[in-house]
Coordinates of C-alpha atoms in Angstrom, one line a residue:
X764 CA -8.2 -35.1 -88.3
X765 CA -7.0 -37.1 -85.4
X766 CA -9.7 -39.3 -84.7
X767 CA -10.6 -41.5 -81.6
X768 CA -12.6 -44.7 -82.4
X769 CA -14.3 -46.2 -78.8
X770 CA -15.4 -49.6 -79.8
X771 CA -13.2 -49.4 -82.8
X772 CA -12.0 -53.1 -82.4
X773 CA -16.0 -54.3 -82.7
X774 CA -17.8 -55.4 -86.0
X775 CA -18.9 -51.7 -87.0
X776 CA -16.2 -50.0 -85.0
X777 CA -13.3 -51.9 -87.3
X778 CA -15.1 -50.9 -90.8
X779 CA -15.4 -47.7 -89.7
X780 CA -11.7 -47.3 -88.6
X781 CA -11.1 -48.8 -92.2
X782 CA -12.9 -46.1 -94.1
X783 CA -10.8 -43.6 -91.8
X784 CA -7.7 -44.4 -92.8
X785 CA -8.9 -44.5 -96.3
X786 CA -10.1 -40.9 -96.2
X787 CA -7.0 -40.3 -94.6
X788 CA -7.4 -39.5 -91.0
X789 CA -5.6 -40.0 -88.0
X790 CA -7.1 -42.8 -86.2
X791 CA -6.6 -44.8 -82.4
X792 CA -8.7 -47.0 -81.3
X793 CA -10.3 -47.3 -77.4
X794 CA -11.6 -50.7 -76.8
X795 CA -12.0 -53.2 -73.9
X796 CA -12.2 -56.3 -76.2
X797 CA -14.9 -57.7 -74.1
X798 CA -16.7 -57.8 -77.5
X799 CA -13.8 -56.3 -79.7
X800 CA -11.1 -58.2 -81.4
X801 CA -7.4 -57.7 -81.6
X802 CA -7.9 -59.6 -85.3
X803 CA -9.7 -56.4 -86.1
X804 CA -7.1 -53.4 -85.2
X805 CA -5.0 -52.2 -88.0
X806 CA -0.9 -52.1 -87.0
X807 CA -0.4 -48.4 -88.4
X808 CA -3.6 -47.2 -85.6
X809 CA -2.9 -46.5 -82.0
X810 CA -4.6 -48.8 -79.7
X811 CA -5.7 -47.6 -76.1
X812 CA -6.8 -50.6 -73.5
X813 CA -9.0 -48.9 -71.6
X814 CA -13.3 -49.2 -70.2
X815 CA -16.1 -46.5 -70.9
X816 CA -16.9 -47.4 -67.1
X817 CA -13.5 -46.1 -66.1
X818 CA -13.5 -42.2 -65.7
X819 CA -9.5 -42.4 -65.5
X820 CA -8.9 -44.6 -68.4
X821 CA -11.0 -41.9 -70.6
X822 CA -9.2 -39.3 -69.4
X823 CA -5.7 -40.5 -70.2
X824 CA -7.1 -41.1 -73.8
X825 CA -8.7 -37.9 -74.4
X826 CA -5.7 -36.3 -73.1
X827 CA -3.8 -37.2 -75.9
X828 CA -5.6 -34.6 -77.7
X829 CA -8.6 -35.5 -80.6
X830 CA -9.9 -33.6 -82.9
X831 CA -13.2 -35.8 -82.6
X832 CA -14.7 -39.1 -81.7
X833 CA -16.8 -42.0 -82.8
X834 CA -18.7 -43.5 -79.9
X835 CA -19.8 -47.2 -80.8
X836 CA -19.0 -49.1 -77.6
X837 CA -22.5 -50.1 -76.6
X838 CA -24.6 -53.2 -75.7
X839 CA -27.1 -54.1 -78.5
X840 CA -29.1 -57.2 -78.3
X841 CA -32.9 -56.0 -77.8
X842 CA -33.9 -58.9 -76.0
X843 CA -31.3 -59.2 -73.6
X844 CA -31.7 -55.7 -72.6
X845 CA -35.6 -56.4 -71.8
X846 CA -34.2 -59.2 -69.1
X847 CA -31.0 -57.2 -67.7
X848 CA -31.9 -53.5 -68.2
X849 CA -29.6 -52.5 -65.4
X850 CA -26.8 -54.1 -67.7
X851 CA -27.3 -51.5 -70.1
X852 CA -28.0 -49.0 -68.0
X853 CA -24.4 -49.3 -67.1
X854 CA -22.7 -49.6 -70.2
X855 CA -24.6 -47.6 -72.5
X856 CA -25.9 -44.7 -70.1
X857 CA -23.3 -44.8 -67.7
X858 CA -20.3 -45.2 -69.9
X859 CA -21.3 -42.8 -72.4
X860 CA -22.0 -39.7 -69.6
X861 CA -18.1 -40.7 -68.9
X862 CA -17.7 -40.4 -72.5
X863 CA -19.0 -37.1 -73.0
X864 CA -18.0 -35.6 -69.6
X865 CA -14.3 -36.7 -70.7
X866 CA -14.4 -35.5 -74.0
X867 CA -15.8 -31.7 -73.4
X868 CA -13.6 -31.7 -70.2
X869 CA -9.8 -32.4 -73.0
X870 CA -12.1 -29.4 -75.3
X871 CA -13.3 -32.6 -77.9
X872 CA -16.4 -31.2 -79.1
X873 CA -17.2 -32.9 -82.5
X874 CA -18.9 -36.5 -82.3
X875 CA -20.6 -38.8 -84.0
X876 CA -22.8 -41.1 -82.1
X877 CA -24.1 -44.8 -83.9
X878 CA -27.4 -44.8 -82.6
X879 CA -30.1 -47.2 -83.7
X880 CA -33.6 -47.7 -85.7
X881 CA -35.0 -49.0 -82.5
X882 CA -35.5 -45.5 -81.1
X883 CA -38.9 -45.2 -83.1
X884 CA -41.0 -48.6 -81.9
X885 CA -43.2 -50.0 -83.8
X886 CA -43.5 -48.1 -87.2
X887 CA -46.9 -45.8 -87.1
X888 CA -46.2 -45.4 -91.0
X889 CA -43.7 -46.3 -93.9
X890 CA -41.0 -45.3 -94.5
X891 CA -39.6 -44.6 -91.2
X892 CA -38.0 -40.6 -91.9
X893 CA -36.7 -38.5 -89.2
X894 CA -39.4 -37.3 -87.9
X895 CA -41.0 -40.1 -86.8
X896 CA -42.8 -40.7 -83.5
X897 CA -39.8 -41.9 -81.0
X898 CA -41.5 -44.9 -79.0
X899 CA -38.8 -47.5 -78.4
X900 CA -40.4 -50.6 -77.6
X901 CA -36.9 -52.2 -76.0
X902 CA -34.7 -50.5 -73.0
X903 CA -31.9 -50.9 -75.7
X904 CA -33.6 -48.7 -77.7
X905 CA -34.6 -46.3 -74.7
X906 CA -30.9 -46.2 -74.2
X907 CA -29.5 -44.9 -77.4
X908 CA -33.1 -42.1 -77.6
X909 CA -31.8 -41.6 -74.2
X910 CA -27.9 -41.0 -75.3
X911 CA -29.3 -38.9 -78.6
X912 CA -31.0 -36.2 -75.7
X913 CA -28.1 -36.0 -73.5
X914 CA -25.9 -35.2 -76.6
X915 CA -28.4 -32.6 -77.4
X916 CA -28.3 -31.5 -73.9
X917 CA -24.2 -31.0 -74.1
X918 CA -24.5 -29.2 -77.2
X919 CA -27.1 -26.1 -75.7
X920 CA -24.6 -26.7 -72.5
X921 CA -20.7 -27.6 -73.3
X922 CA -21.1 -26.6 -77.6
X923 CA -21.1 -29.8 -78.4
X924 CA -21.4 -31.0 -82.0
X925 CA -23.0 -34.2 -82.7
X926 CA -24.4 -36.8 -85.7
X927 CA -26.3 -39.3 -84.5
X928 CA -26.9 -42.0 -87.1
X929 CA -29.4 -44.1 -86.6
X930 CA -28.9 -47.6 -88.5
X931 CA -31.3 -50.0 -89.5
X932 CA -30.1 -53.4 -89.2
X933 CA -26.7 -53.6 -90.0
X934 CA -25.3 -56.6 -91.5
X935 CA -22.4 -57.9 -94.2
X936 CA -18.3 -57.8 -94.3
X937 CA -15.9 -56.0 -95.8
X938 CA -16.4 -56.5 -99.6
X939 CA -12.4 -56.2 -100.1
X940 CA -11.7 -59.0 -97.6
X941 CA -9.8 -57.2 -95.2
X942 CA -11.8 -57.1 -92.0
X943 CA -13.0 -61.0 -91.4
X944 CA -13.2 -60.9 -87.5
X945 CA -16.8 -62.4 -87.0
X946 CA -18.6 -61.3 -83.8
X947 CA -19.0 -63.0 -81.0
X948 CA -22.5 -64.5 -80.1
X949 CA -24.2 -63.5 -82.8
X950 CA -27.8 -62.6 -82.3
X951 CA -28.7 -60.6 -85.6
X952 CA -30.4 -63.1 -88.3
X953 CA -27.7 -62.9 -91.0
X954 CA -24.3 -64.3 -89.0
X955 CA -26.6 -66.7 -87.5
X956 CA -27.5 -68.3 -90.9
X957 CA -24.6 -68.8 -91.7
X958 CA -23.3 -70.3 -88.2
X959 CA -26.0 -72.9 -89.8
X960 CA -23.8 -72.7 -92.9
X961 CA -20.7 -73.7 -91.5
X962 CA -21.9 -76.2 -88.9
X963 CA -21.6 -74.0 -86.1
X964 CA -24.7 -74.3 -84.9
X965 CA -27.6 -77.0 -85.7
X966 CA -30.5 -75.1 -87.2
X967 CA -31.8 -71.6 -87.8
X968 CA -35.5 -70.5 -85.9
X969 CA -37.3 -68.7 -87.8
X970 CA -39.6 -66.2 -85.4
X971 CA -42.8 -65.6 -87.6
X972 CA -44.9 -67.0 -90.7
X973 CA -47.9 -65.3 -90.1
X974 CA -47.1 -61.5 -90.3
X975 CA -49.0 -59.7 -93.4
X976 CA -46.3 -59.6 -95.6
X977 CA -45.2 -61.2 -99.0
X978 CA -44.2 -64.5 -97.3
X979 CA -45.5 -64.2 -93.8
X980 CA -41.9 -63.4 -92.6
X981 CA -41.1 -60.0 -91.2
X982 CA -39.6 -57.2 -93.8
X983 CA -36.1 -55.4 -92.1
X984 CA -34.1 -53.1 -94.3
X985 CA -30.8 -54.1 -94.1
X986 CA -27.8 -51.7 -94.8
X987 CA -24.4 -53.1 -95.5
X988 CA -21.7 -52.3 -93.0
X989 CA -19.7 -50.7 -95.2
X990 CA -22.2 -48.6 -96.5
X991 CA -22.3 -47.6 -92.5
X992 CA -18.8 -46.9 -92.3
X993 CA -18.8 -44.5 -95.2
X994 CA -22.0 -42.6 -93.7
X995 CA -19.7 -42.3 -90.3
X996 CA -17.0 -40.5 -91.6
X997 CA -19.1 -38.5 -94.1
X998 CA -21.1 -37.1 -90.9
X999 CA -18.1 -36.3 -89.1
X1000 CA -16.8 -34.0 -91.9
X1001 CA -20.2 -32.5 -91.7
X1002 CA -20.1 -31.6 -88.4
X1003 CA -17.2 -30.3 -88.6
X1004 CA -17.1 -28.3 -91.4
X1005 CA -21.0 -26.5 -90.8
X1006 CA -20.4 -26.7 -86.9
X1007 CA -23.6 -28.1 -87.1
X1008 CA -25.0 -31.1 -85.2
X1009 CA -27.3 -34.0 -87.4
X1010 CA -29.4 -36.7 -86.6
X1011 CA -30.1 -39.1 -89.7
X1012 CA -31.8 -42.3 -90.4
X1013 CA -29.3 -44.7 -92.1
X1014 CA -31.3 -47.5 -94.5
X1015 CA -30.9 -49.1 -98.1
X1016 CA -34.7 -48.3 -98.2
X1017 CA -35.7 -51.5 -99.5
X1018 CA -36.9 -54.2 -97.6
X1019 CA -36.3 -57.8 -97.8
X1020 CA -38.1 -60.9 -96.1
X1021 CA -36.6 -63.0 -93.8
X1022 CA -37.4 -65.7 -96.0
X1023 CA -35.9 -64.2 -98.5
X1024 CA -32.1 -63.5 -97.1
X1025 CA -32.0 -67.5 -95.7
X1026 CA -33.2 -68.4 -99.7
X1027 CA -30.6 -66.0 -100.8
X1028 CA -27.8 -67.6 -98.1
X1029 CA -29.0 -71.1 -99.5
X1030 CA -28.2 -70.3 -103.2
X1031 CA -24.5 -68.7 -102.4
X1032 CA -23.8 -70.8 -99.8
X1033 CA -24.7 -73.9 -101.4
X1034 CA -25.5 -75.4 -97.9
X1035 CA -29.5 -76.8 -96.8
X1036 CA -29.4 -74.3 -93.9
X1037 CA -32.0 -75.9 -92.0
X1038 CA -34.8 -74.0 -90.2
X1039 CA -37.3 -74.6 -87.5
X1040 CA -40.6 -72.0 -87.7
X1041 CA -41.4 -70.7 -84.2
X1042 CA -43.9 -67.9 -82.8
X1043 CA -43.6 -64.3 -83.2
X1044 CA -41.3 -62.6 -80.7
X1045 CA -43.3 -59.8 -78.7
X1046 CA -42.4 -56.2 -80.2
X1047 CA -41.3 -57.4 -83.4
X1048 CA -43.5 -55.1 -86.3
X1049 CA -44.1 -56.9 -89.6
X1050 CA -42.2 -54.3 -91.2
X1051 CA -39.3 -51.7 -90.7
X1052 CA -38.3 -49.5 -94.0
X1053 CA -36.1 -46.5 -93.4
X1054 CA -36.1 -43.4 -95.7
X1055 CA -32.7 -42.5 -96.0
X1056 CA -33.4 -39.2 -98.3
X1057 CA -32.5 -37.0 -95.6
X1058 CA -28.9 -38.4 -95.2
X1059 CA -28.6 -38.2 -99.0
X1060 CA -29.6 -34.5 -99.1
X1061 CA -27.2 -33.9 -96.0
X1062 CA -24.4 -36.1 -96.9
X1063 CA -25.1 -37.0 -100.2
X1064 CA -24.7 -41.0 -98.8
X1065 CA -26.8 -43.2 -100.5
X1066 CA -26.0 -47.7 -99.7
X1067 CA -23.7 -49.0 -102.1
X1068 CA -23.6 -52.3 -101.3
X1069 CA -26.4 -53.0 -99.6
X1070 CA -28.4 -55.5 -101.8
X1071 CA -29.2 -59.0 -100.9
X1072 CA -26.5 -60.6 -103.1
X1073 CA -23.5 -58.3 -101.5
X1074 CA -24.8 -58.8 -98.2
X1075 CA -25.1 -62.1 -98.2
X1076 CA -22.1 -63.0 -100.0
X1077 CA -19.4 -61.0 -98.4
X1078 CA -20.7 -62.2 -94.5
X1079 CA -20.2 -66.2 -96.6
X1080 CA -16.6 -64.9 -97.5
X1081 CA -16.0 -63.9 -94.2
X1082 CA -16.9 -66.8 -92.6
X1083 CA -14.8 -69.3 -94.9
X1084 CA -11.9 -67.1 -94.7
X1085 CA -12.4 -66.9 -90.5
X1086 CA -13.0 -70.9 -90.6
X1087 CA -10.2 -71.4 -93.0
X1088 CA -7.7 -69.7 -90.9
X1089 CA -8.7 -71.2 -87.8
X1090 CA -8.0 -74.5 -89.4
X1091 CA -4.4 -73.6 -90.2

């Protein structure tokens, strides 16, 4: 299929682009590179310069004629968006109504949406499946339950087609080494330990000791990127192939301490990783666990490389081989 990738220069957008090409699809890419990097775009991909904010610079993509589209280009840090909501009330409501107006106007009905664990809120029971209460405790989070109604809104109006794949907390690099761009002003725990790593930054905070858990640290299920990218383009041959919409819960269904990845980042890094303990943030649970046994029975997608080990090793590998090249 000939497949348009908006955000497809980011951290997610470029592994998904990867796994693509690999299953052997036709793919350009629409990015600003506010967040995006060239470093990330493939040579044998079109590339289309353009802003979700800019009606006309949709248009002018879409006219080139998809088959479908893979809508990642949105703003993501939780707190941020409780301090600027009208920032991502631009960018991630806004721009993606220009998205989807654009699309079903150029007749490109099939696409799949990366939506987010934060639609639910704090977890009323464990583990979080579909059908769980949808309570977002973050406007970031209101955003993408937002987006995920007006898709289902287009489909009972304009047909159409939609997966929206809701990640858990997305984290790793590419385990084959290609894809090494590292994201700009990291806020998600994993890059930032290893900032610490590589002497990017002074010391890690850790937000928490007190939570009822194994270590007093809060539990996240973390699902490798790559793992993400495969579950992408196996939801968009399902959609297209049924002519069915989906909405899936994307996890490794284990759940891992904080504690327990910056132990894990200290034994394969090989660095002290230094860490300051502070107070809980507000709306963070104790735990988050997804059940993923819906996307299996769908897509058969089950994480692959998703364990602490993989995770934690192929975001160190990254980082070397991003630090090494800068200092050539």
């Amino acid at each position: 299929m000939k497949v348009l990738v908006i955000g497809g220069a980011g951290y997610i957008g470029s592994h998904v682009v990867k796994e693509l090409m690999k299953q052997s699809h036709t793919v350009t890419v629409f990015d600003n590179l506010s967040s995006g990097l060239r470093q990330n775009l493939f040579r044998k991909n079109g590339f289309i310069y353009g802003n979700i904010l800019i009606p006309a610079d949709l248009d002018a993509a879409f006219s080139q004629g998809f088959d479908a589209f893979i809508h990642l280009a949105a703003f993501k840090a939780a707190g941020e968006s409780m301090i600027y909501p009208e920032k991502y009330s631009v960018n991630n409501i806004s721009g993606t109504l220009n998205i989807l107006n654009s699309a079903v106007n150029h007749n490109c009905k099939y696409m799949v949406f990366s939506s987010s664990a934060a639609v639910f809120g704090e977890p009323q029971y464990l583990p979080i499946d579909e059908n769980h209460p949808k309570n977002p405790e973050n406007y970031y989070g209101y955003t993408k339950l937002s987006i995920e109604q007006f898709m289902a809104w287009y489909e009972k109006l304009k047909g159409l087609k939609f997966a929206a794949l809701r990640y858990f907390n997305a984290a790793g690099y590419d385990p084959e080494g290609v894809l090494y761009g590292l994201e700009q002003n990291p806020a998600n725990l994993l890059p930032v330990i290893m900032e610490v790593a590589c002497g990017m930054r002074e010391k890690l905070k850790i937000f928490g000791t007190d939570y009822d858990t194994r270590d007093g640290t809060c539990i996240r299920d973390y699902v490798h990127v790559a793992d993400l990218a495969v579950a992408h383009v196996k939801a968009l041959d399902y959609i297209v192939k049924n002519n069915q919409s989906l909405t899936v819960n994307l996890g490794s269904e284990t759940g891992t301490t904080v504690k327990e990845i910056v132990d894990a980042a200290r034994r394969i890094t090989g660095q002290p990783i230094p860490a300051d303990y502070a107070e809980r943030r507000a709306g963070d649970p104790a735990e988050l666990v997804a059940s993923a046994k819906f996307a299996y029975e769908k897509l058969g997608w089950k994480a692959q490389y998703s364990d602490v080990d993989t995770l934690v090793k192929s975001t160190w590998d990254a980082y070397l081989k991003y630090n090494k090249r800068q200092a050539d």
